[in-house]
Amino acid sequence: MDSLTTPVPDISRSEALRRRYGSILPAADGPWNETIAGLLDHRSVRGFLPDAVPAGTLETLIAAAQSAATSSNMQLWSAITIDDPATRKELATLAGNQKHIEDCPLYLCWIADLSRNQRLSEAEQVDFESLPWLETFMVACIDAALAAQNAVVAANSLGLRTVYIGAMRNDPARVAELLGLPPKSFVVFGLCVGYADPAAKHEVKPRLPQSTVLHRERYDATPETRDRAAYDAELENFSARNEMAATTWTKRMLNRMGPIASMNGRERLRATLARLGFDIR
Amino acid sequence: MDSLTTPVPDISRSEALRRRYGSILPAADGPWNETIAGLLDHRSVRGFLPDAVPAGTLETLIAAAQSAATSSNMQLWSAITIDDPATRKELATLAGNQKHIEDCPLYLCWIADLSRNQRLSEAEQVDFESLPWLETFMVACIDAALAAQNAVVAANSLGLRTVYIGAMRNDPARVAELLGLPPKSFVVFGLCVGYADPAAKHEVKPRLPQSTVLHRERYDATPETRDRAAYDAELENFSARNEMAATTWTKRMLNRMGPIASMNGRERLRATLARLGFDIR
């Protein structure tokens, strides 16, 4: 071991679960260690200090990312770091003015990348019949997500914080142009990495009770109505504590999923991806 | 801290990178700790001991999963554990006779779940205009992947091993029927969890060089041809060492992505998902 620098969140399992679930705790006791404490301590951070990340951090995060499982070892993803301030600025603007894209010391774009295997197909003069299907598109997105999540866990273990930027999909064609992406590749999401600004408040956000999310043998929606009422109360308190408009999960979902306008143009994703060379049959 | 049980892989950063990349190592030194050592030590395992996982492991894995980021806190995923031997057997069969689905002590199916928010829409009598789009389908798959990967990291940190089962998508309609899934939900992948059988060989699998996967400012495929030749040699040696037919990455990709037959029916995914209530515009 060259060095041991994991900042272990110094809280018990029960306290970590209380932060994550509020009053609706999972029943059983269970195993616990510093890695799991780190996972439960996750929160998305949008306020970063200007401090650079340590040398070699990027290579370590990518090594962690490449260590994630990948379907049939196809490795259908790539990553690009963006340092150029003008590119960062335009990405921040098209993401709906997300200033942290400009401010964070490390910005990574995660790419669902069928282009590499397309080039392999061309080099070997063998038609890849599996390329133009929803299945393969989905695998590329999932490969990218598994990889990115490993990078997030690694970053957290180094005392860094992150936030995913789904808004790269507001205008995937312009993002592809800015990053010089080949056809059959697109940015699934961005990722800001850096040290959290301690002046900003970043509390662990409660999630739905396990009884809503976890099923045994067969899907069972019975606890859902009860759980949602309890979760609405948790999230209303969370919003109030964190200086947001106090609102329930239900109200947030109605706002986020109700009107098409809240998709910020992402309802055009399929058409745009077709222009970028994706045939999603 | 209730207990600290992380089995830290007792290897240096340089040795962990050598296992992951073979001879084509990333250049820079970088930070290192036991969480990152655990991430780099990942390998998929298909041979499990019959030993049960400790009480409360499932709840801990789900708490880790729920601690992953989720787009706009929509939480578009669920999980189901399957213990019933008859169901396990049928799932193993439809996955192409993957015996480990029957043998592992814990089997989880991860669900891209738009049904919960569909029910919320109905309960609140507000139409969710964002539901029937590729964007939202993709977010559900990514939410499930981020969650599952956190569970995998947590499992690894407890000395457990895992393997993802993409073959749940060979017949998503039958899987949905077996698990009693409501419309607008489907199993993206399964996950076997348990203790690795020490009699089976499970070596860390080398991945593509970082120079192929990681780009700076703009996408650059220049190193790809050189890297692929080197990686082919690495993977040929890996296969030989692990008693598989010695073959290169290139040959594996030609077999896996060339003929449509290698998709095992997954080219029908879009049509099947339409029957399961997914409108992927």
XYZ file of C-alpha atoms in Angstrom:
562
model
C 0.000 0.000 0.000
C 1.667 3.262 -1.090
C -0.484 5.426 1.178
C -3.785 5.271 3.013
C -5.733 8.477 2.729
C -9.397 7.474 2.820
C -11.200 10.019 4.988
C -13.553 7.615 6.761
C -16.876 9.257 7.611
C -16.771 8.858 11.367
C -20.381 7.840 11.889
C -22.072 4.627 12.910
C -24.228 2.485 10.637
C -27.360 3.591 12.433
C -26.503 7.297 12.051
C -25.609 6.815 8.360
C -28.951 5.082 7.769
C -30.795 7.815 9.645
C -29.265 10.449 7.357
C -30.132 8.428 4.258
C -33.676 7.401 5.206
C -34.845 9.796 7.902
C -37.337 8.090 10.189
C -38.262 5.147 7.901
C -35.242 2.948 8.560
C -34.512 -0.472 7.099
C -35.187 -3.026 9.812
C -32.234 -5.352 10.128
C -28.756 -4.858 11.506
C -26.083 -5.537 8.973
C -22.410 -5.473 8.128
C -20.525 -2.187 8.042
C -17.094 -0.906 7.127
C -15.363 2.289 6.002
C -16.018 1.702 2.291
C -19.758 1.327 2.930
C -19.679 4.357 5.249
C -18.185 6.299 2.337
C -20.877 5.090 -0.069
C -23.701 6.079 2.289
C -22.088 9.463 2.887
C -22.481 10.439 -0.795
C -24.073 13.766 -1.644
C -23.958 15.731 -4.898
C -21.938 18.930 -4.605
C -22.262 21.962 -6.857
C -20.006 24.406 -4.990
C -16.280 23.728 -5.447
C -13.076 25.286 -4.148
C -10.614 26.345 -6.874
C -7.944 23.932 -5.517
C -6.555 21.520 -8.106
C -6.904 17.787 -7.551
C -3.612 15.978 -6.719
C -1.367 14.864 -9.593
C -2.343 11.440 -10.902
C -5.919 11.663 -9.620
C -7.351 11.505 -13.137
C -5.401 8.334 -13.995
C -6.486 6.745 -10.698
C -10.153 7.583 -11.328
C -9.961 6.138 -14.841
C -8.261 2.976 -13.547
C -11.131 2.601 -11.065
C -13.632 3.223 -13.871
C -12.033 0.619 -16.130
C -12.142 -1.873 -13.244
C -15.954 -1.895 -13.313
C -17.702 -4.759 -15.069
C -18.399 -4.247 -18.780
C -20.759 -6.343 -20.885
C -18.761 -9.119 -22.664
C -15.623 -7.002 -22.097
C -16.807 -4.768 -24.974
C -15.807 -1.624 -23.033
C -18.259 0.556 -24.951
C -17.305 3.830 -23.305
C -14.680 6.586 -23.319
C -14.025 9.671 -21.223
C -12.797 13.157 -22.118
C -11.437 15.791 -19.742
C -12.149 19.388 -20.611
C -9.806 22.100 -19.309
C -10.237 24.817 -21.938
C -12.184 27.678 -20.266
C -14.087 28.623 -23.440
C -15.318 25.031 -23.902
C -16.216 24.788 -20.220
C -18.154 28.038 -20.508
C -20.175 26.869 -23.484
C -20.890 23.506 -21.827
C -22.036 25.333 -18.676
C -24.314 27.563 -20.755
C -25.948 24.768 -22.731
C -26.474 22.880 -19.465
C -28.731 25.724 -18.311
C -25.999 27.910 -16.744
C -24.507 25.371 -14.376
C -21.611 27.481 -13.122
C -19.928 24.519 -11.362
C -19.010 23.126 -14.808
C -16.723 26.157 -15.134
C -15.601 26.203 -11.511
C -14.669 22.594 -10.753
C -10.974 21.677 -11.122
C -11.710 18.476 -13.065
C -14.521 18.087 -15.589
C -15.060 14.736 -17.272
C -17.474 13.843 -20.057
C -18.531 10.174 -20.191
C -19.173 8.832 -23.659
C -21.342 5.958 -24.830
C -18.876 4.900 -27.500
C -19.814 2.551 -30.314
C -17.352 4.327 -32.611
C -14.308 2.392 -31.389
C -15.849 -0.968 -32.201
C -17.151 0.460 -35.470
C -13.525 1.297 -36.355
C -12.504 -2.231 -35.340
C -15.215 -3.611 -37.625
C -13.876 -1.502 -40.507
C -10.227 -2.353 -39.836
C -11.021 -6.069 -39.790
C -13.529 -5.813 -42.643
C -16.188 -7.684 -40.681
C -19.690 -6.247 -40.472
C -20.812 -5.840 -36.833
C -24.446 -6.858 -37.089
C -25.067 -6.183 -33.404
C -24.347 -2.443 -33.606
C -27.628 -0.821 -34.727
C -29.928 -2.055 -31.927
C -31.461 -0.589 -28.774
C -29.759 -3.416 -26.848
C -26.262 -2.330 -27.873
C -27.010 1.378 -27.371
C -28.287 0.562 -23.882
C -25.212 -1.539 -23.069
C -22.985 1.406 -24.035
C -24.932 3.720 -21.692
C -24.778 1.141 -18.889
C -21.060 0.468 -19.426
C -20.453 4.229 -19.146
C -22.585 4.461 -15.999
C -20.867 1.541 -14.211
C -17.467 3.015 -15.052
C -18.388 6.549 -13.974
C -19.852 5.333 -10.695
C -16.575 3.573 -9.834
C -14.778 6.868 -10.540
C -17.244 8.654 -8.245
C -16.623 6.155 -5.439
C -12.850 6.531 -5.894
C -13.126 10.337 -5.881
C -15.230 10.297 -2.717
C -12.671 8.041 -1.017
C -10.046 10.716 -1.724
C -12.087 13.434 -0.034
C -13.287 14.818 -3.358
C -16.925 15.485 -4.231
C -18.775 15.153 -7.507
C -21.981 15.941 -9.358
C -23.286 14.257 -12.505
C -24.379 16.596 -15.304
C -27.269 14.988 -17.206
C -27.819 18.318 -18.967
C -25.059 17.393 -21.452
C -28.043 15.721 -23.157
C -29.812 19.067 -23.622
C -27.781 19.485 -26.829
C -25.756 16.324 -27.560
C -25.001 17.409 -31.131
C -23.276 20.645 -30.042
C -21.426 18.782 -27.255
C -20.218 16.202 -29.803
C -19.034 19.011 -32.077
C -17.173 20.808 -29.266
C -15.404 17.579 -28.240
C -14.688 16.337 -31.770
C -16.605 13.115 -31.256
C -16.753 10.599 -34.122
C -20.138 9.308 -35.312
C -21.698 6.598 -33.093
C -20.491 8.269 -29.895
C -22.154 10.824 -27.607
C -21.786 12.292 -24.133
C -24.199 10.481 -21.801
C -23.386 12.770 -18.875
C -20.685 15.016 -17.495
C -19.068 14.818 -14.061
C -17.690 17.679 -11.964
C -14.924 16.657 -9.531
C -13.268 18.772 -6.863
C -13.136 19.768 -3.224
C -16.452 20.919 -1.796
C -16.695 24.555 -0.799
C -17.333 24.290 2.969
C -19.346 27.530 2.767
C -22.053 25.709 0.804
C -24.405 23.354 2.611
C -24.326 19.754 1.370
C -26.518 17.462 3.400
C -27.100 13.783 2.589
C -30.404 13.643 0.719
C -32.979 11.148 2.008
C -34.217 8.500 -0.409
C -37.437 6.502 -0.719
C -37.897 3.850 1.990
C -36.396 0.459 1.176
C -39.879 -1.058 1.366
C -40.759 0.900 -1.805
C -37.607 0.024 -3.738
C -36.779 -3.525 -2.637
C -39.071 -6.440 -3.421
C -38.890 -10.152 -2.612
C -39.767 -12.849 -5.137
C -42.401 -10.688 -6.841
C -42.962 -6.964 -7.323
C -45.119 -5.546 -4.536
C -46.372 -1.951 -4.670
C -48.463 -2.299 -1.497
C -46.226 -0.199 0.815
C -45.924 2.577 -1.777
C -48.746 4.911 -0.766
C -47.820 4.823 2.928
C -44.113 5.189 2.118
C -44.677 8.114 -0.221
C -46.543 10.110 2.421
C -43.708 9.539 4.899
C -41.057 10.357 2.276
C -42.877 13.530 1.262
C -42.582 14.718 4.863
C -38.856 13.802 4.976
C -38.096 15.660 1.777
C -40.122 18.699 2.802
C -38.036 18.943 5.996
C -34.835 18.375 4.010
C -35.685 21.217 1.618
C -36.514 23.564 4.489
C -33.230 22.736 6.270
C -31.267 23.314 3.067
C -32.721 26.694 2.176
C -34.671 25.416 -0.800
C -38.351 26.031 -1.388
C -39.870 23.499 1.027
C -41.622 20.983 -1.115
C -42.494 17.299 -1.144
C -41.128 14.561 -3.409
C -44.575 14.248 -4.972
C -44.628 17.940 -5.917
C -41.089 17.719 -7.302
C -42.030 14.732 -9.449
C -45.150 16.492 -10.737
C -42.970 19.457 -11.756
C -40.156 17.351 -13.183
C -42.121 14.692 -15.040
C -45.418 16.463 -15.758
C -44.810 19.138 -18.390
C -42.748 18.319 -21.475
C -41.028 21.713 -21.043
C -39.154 20.328 -18.029
C -37.240 18.010 -20.382
C -35.287 21.009 -21.736
C -35.360 19.622 -25.260
C -34.313 16.112 -24.324
C -37.460 14.748 -25.942
C -35.470 15.299 -29.159
C -32.689 12.926 -28.020
C -33.660 10.081 -30.330
C -33.717 12.305 -33.419
C -30.412 13.917 -32.465
C -28.753 10.555 -31.833
C -29.905 9.407 -35.269
C -28.007 12.377 -36.734
C -24.966 11.358 -34.656
C -24.960 7.916 -36.291
C -26.957 5.901 -33.767
C -29.453 3.503 -35.253
C -31.548 2.423 -32.262
C -33.769 -0.287 -33.705
C -18.166 2.667 13.517
C -19.963 -0.576 14.390
C -17.285 -2.806 12.860
C -14.527 -2.602 10.288
C -14.361 -5.661 8.106
C -13.058 -4.451 4.743
C -10.594 -7.062 3.487
C -8.029 -4.686 1.987
C -6.314 -6.191 -1.048
C -2.736 -6.105 0.210
C -1.083 -4.899 -2.966
C 0.591 -1.684 -4.014
C -0.780 0.757 -6.553
C 1.812 -0.296 -9.097
C 0.959 -3.989 -8.694
C -2.800 -3.268 -8.921
C -2.232 -1.295 -12.128
C -0.028 -4.048 -13.551
C -2.842 -6.570 -12.990
C -5.399 -4.263 -14.584
C -3.353 -3.095 -17.579
C -0.573 -5.643 -18.070
C 2.465 -3.984 -19.621
C 0.767 -0.824 -20.944
C 0.587 1.139 -17.688
C -0.824 4.614 -17.162
C 2.146 6.952 -16.782
C 1.655 9.083 -13.706
C 1.867 8.273 -10.016
C -1.323 8.996 -8.189
C -3.251 8.791 -4.945
C -4.107 5.413 -3.464
C -6.111 4.009 -0.566
C -7.899 0.835 0.467
C -11.200 1.751 -1.222
C -9.410 2.285 -4.546
C -7.423 -0.916 -4.022
C -10.768 -2.699 -3.637
C -12.147 -1.134 -6.830
C -9.109 -2.151 -8.882
C -9.250 -5.659 -7.446
C -12.675 -6.308 -9.018
C -13.184 -9.437 -11.071
C -16.434 -11.134 -12.089
C -16.976 -14.462 -10.350
C -19.207 -17.289 -11.583
C -18.274 -20.000 -9.076
C -19.806 -19.515 -5.622
C -19.647 -21.367 -2.320
C -23.046 -22.340 -0.887
C -22.428 -20.219 2.247
C -25.180 -17.685 2.990
C -24.316 -13.988 3.128
C -24.421 -12.459 6.658
C -27.780 -11.251 8.027
C -28.518 -7.674 6.971
C -26.209 -7.791 3.947
C -29.102 -7.264 1.544
C -30.321 -4.151 3.405
C -26.765 -2.774 3.489
C -26.289 -3.335 -0.254
C -29.605 -1.625 -1.009
C -28.705 1.325 1.253
C -25.437 1.658 -0.692
C -27.382 1.417 -3.960
C -29.851 4.097 -2.894
C -26.941 6.356 -1.935
C -25.829 6.610 -5.574
C -26.803 9.704 -7.527
C -30.138 9.544 -9.352
C -31.289 11.951 -12.054
C -33.423 14.732 -10.464
C -33.980 12.388 -7.487
C -36.489 10.484 -9.651
C -35.132 7.119 -8.386
C -36.328 5.271 -11.473
C -35.254 1.812 -10.345
C -36.248 -1.087 -8.092
C -34.634 -4.367 -7.077
C -36.072 -7.839 -6.473
C -34.386 -10.732 -4.690
C -35.213 -14.207 -5.915
C -34.860 -17.143 -3.515
C -37.386 -19.603 -4.946
C -35.372 -22.461 -6.520
C -37.859 -23.017 -9.355
C -37.711 -19.355 -10.374
C -33.919 -19.355 -10.101
C -33.795 -22.443 -12.286
C -35.929 -20.918 -15.009
C -33.941 -17.666 -14.914
C -30.707 -19.688 -15.206
C -32.112 -21.585 -18.180
C -33.316 -18.545 -20.085
C -29.950 -16.900 -19.449
C -28.324 -19.690 -21.473
C -27.805 -22.157 -18.610
C -25.862 -19.913 -16.259
C -25.671 -22.291 -13.299
C -24.347 -19.584 -10.933
C -27.825 -17.981 -10.984
C -29.009 -21.098 -9.161
C -25.919 -21.528 -6.998
C -25.265 -18.049 -5.600
C -26.696 -17.340 -2.125
C -28.114 -13.927 -3.147
C -29.629 -13.166 -6.547
C -30.871 -9.663 -7.289
C -32.717 -8.407 -10.350
C -32.305 -4.681 -11.087
C -35.320 -3.021 -12.631
C -35.585 0.067 -14.806
C -38.819 1.187 -13.185
C -41.068 3.819 -14.731
C -44.115 2.084 -13.237
C -43.766 3.733 -9.822
C -43.868 7.221 -11.247
C -46.663 6.144 -13.594
C -48.675 5.180 -10.480
C -47.803 8.534 -8.915
C -49.071 10.255 -12.063
C -52.334 8.322 -11.837
C -52.767 8.897 -8.089
C -52.248 12.640 -8.517
C -54.222 12.771 -11.790
C -51.426 14.627 -13.574
C -50.234 13.389 -16.947
C -46.470 12.758 -16.956
C -45.536 14.017 -20.401
C -41.875 13.078 -19.932
C -42.516 9.328 -19.614
C -42.668 8.004 -23.201
C -39.217 9.143 -24.441
C -35.839 7.510 -25.068
C -34.360 10.066 -22.634
C -36.476 8.858 -19.715
C -35.995 5.179 -20.585
C -32.236 5.783 -20.674
C -32.286 7.613 -17.332
C -34.059 4.632 -15.755
C -31.380 2.251 -17.090
C -28.596 4.578 -15.887
C -30.221 5.071 -12.460
C -30.359 1.262 -12.104
C -26.720 0.913 -13.202
C -25.382 3.549 -10.790
C -27.315 1.952 -7.940
C -26.225 -1.590 -8.781
C -22.581 -0.565 -9.084
C -22.658 0.908 -5.567
C -24.077 -2.411 -4.338
C -21.258 -4.236 -6.136
C -18.628 -1.999 -4.498
C -20.240 -2.564 -1.091
C -20.368 -6.341 -1.656
C -16.713 -6.433 -2.693
C -15.754 -4.479 0.421
C -17.388 -7.256 2.496
C -15.312 -9.961 0.834
C -18.195 -11.001 -1.417
C -17.943 -11.379 -5.184
C -20.480 -10.672 -7.911
C -21.301 -11.093 -11.569
C -23.790 -9.081 -13.621
C -26.249 -11.112 -15.692
C -27.073 -9.186 -18.883
C -28.780 -12.311 -20.209
C -31.926 -11.366 -18.260
C -32.542 -9.389 -21.473
C -32.638 -12.572 -23.575
C -36.323 -12.850 -22.639
C -37.454 -9.761 -20.683
C -41.149 -10.593 -21.115
C -40.828 -13.998 -19.420
C -38.640 -12.485 -16.677
C -41.269 -9.785 -16.084
C -43.965 -12.464 -15.874
C -41.979 -14.590 -13.403
C -41.348 -11.574 -11.161
C -44.850 -10.091 -11.426
C -43.575 -6.800 -12.840
C -46.122 -4.074 -13.634
C -46.117 -2.480 -17.105
C -43.378 0.114 -17.700
C -40.796 -1.869 -15.724
C -38.266 -4.503 -16.822
C -35.167 -6.261 -15.534
C -32.109 -4.504 -16.979
C -29.723 -7.076 -15.524
C -29.362 -9.583 -12.714
C -26.582 -9.764 -10.132
C -25.191 -12.871 -8.426
C -23.670 -12.213 -4.982
C -21.775 -14.650 -2.776
C -18.405 -15.945 -1.635
C -16.104 -17.007 -4.451
C -15.294 -20.687 -4.680
C -11.523 -20.704 -4.118
C -11.274 -23.792 -6.360
C -12.202 -21.654 -9.387
C -9.616 -19.308 -10.874
C -10.614 -15.638 -10.874
C -7.875 -13.390 -12.149
C -8.246 -9.625 -12.645
C -8.990 -9.143 -16.349
C -6.828 -6.614 -18.188
C -8.579 -3.704 -19.888
C -7.779 -1.492 -22.861
C -4.896 0.953 -22.270
C -5.928 4.303 -20.798
C -4.588 6.006 -23.944
C -7.437 4.368 -25.892
C -10.201 5.210 -23.410
C -9.195 8.604 -21.990
C -9.070 11.702 -24.172
C -8.120 15.318 -23.443
C -10.079 18.259 -24.828
C -11.022 16.409 -28.010
C -11.546 12.773 -28.995
C -8.310 11.256 -30.322
C -8.285 7.767 -31.851
C -4.592 7.982 -32.856
C -3.221 5.561 -30.198
C -5.932 3.005 -30.920
C -4.250 0.758 -33.499
C -1.030 0.492 -31.497
C -2.953 -0.031 -28.242
C -5.182 -2.711 -29.722
C -2.214 -4.794 -30.856
C -0.699 -4.597 -27.374
C -4.056 -5.361 -25.711
C -4.640 -8.323 -28.014
C -1.385 -9.815 -26.744
C -2.366 -9.138 -23.104
C -5.753 -10.768 -23.493
C -4.332 -13.751 -25.369
C -1.970 -14.376 -22.435
C -4.791 -13.847 -19.959
C -6.984 -16.428 -21.717
C -4.146 -18.947 -21.827
C -3.391 -18.450 -18.110
C -7.071 -18.899 -17.252
C -7.666 -22.100 -19.182
C -9.831 -20.480 -21.808
C -9.288 -20.836 -25.530
C -6.400 -18.407 -26.042
C -7.744 -15.599 -28.145
C -7.277 -11.890 -28.677
C -9.681 -9.058 -27.836
C -10.103 -8.416 -31.559
C -11.211 -12.006 -32.197
C -13.581 -11.880 -29.234
C -15.163 -8.673 -30.527
C -15.538 -10.141 -34.018
C -17.353 -13.142 -32.495
C -19.436 -11.095 -30.087
C -20.446 -8.162 -32.304
C -20.225 -9.678 -35.777
C -23.066 -12.166 -36.226
C -26.578 -11.220 -35.139
C -26.892 -14.737 -33.647
C -24.529 -13.715 -30.836
C -27.222 -11.330 -29.548
C -29.288 -14.323 -28.341
C -32.515 -12.653 -29.374
C -31.741 -9.309 -27.796
C -32.243 -7.614 -31.167
C -35.934 -8.008 -30.301
C -35.562 -5.917 -27.119
C -37.291 -2.834 -28.510
C -40.332 -4.794 -29.672
C -40.548 -6.680 -26.378
C -40.256 -3.495 -24.335
C -43.097 -2.003 -26.377
C -45.246 -4.946 -25.259
C -44.144 -4.281 -21.663
C -45.489 -0.728 -21.856
C -42.356 1.191 -22.827
C -42.869 3.855 -25.446
C -39.312 4.807 -26.441
C -39.836 7.762 -28.770
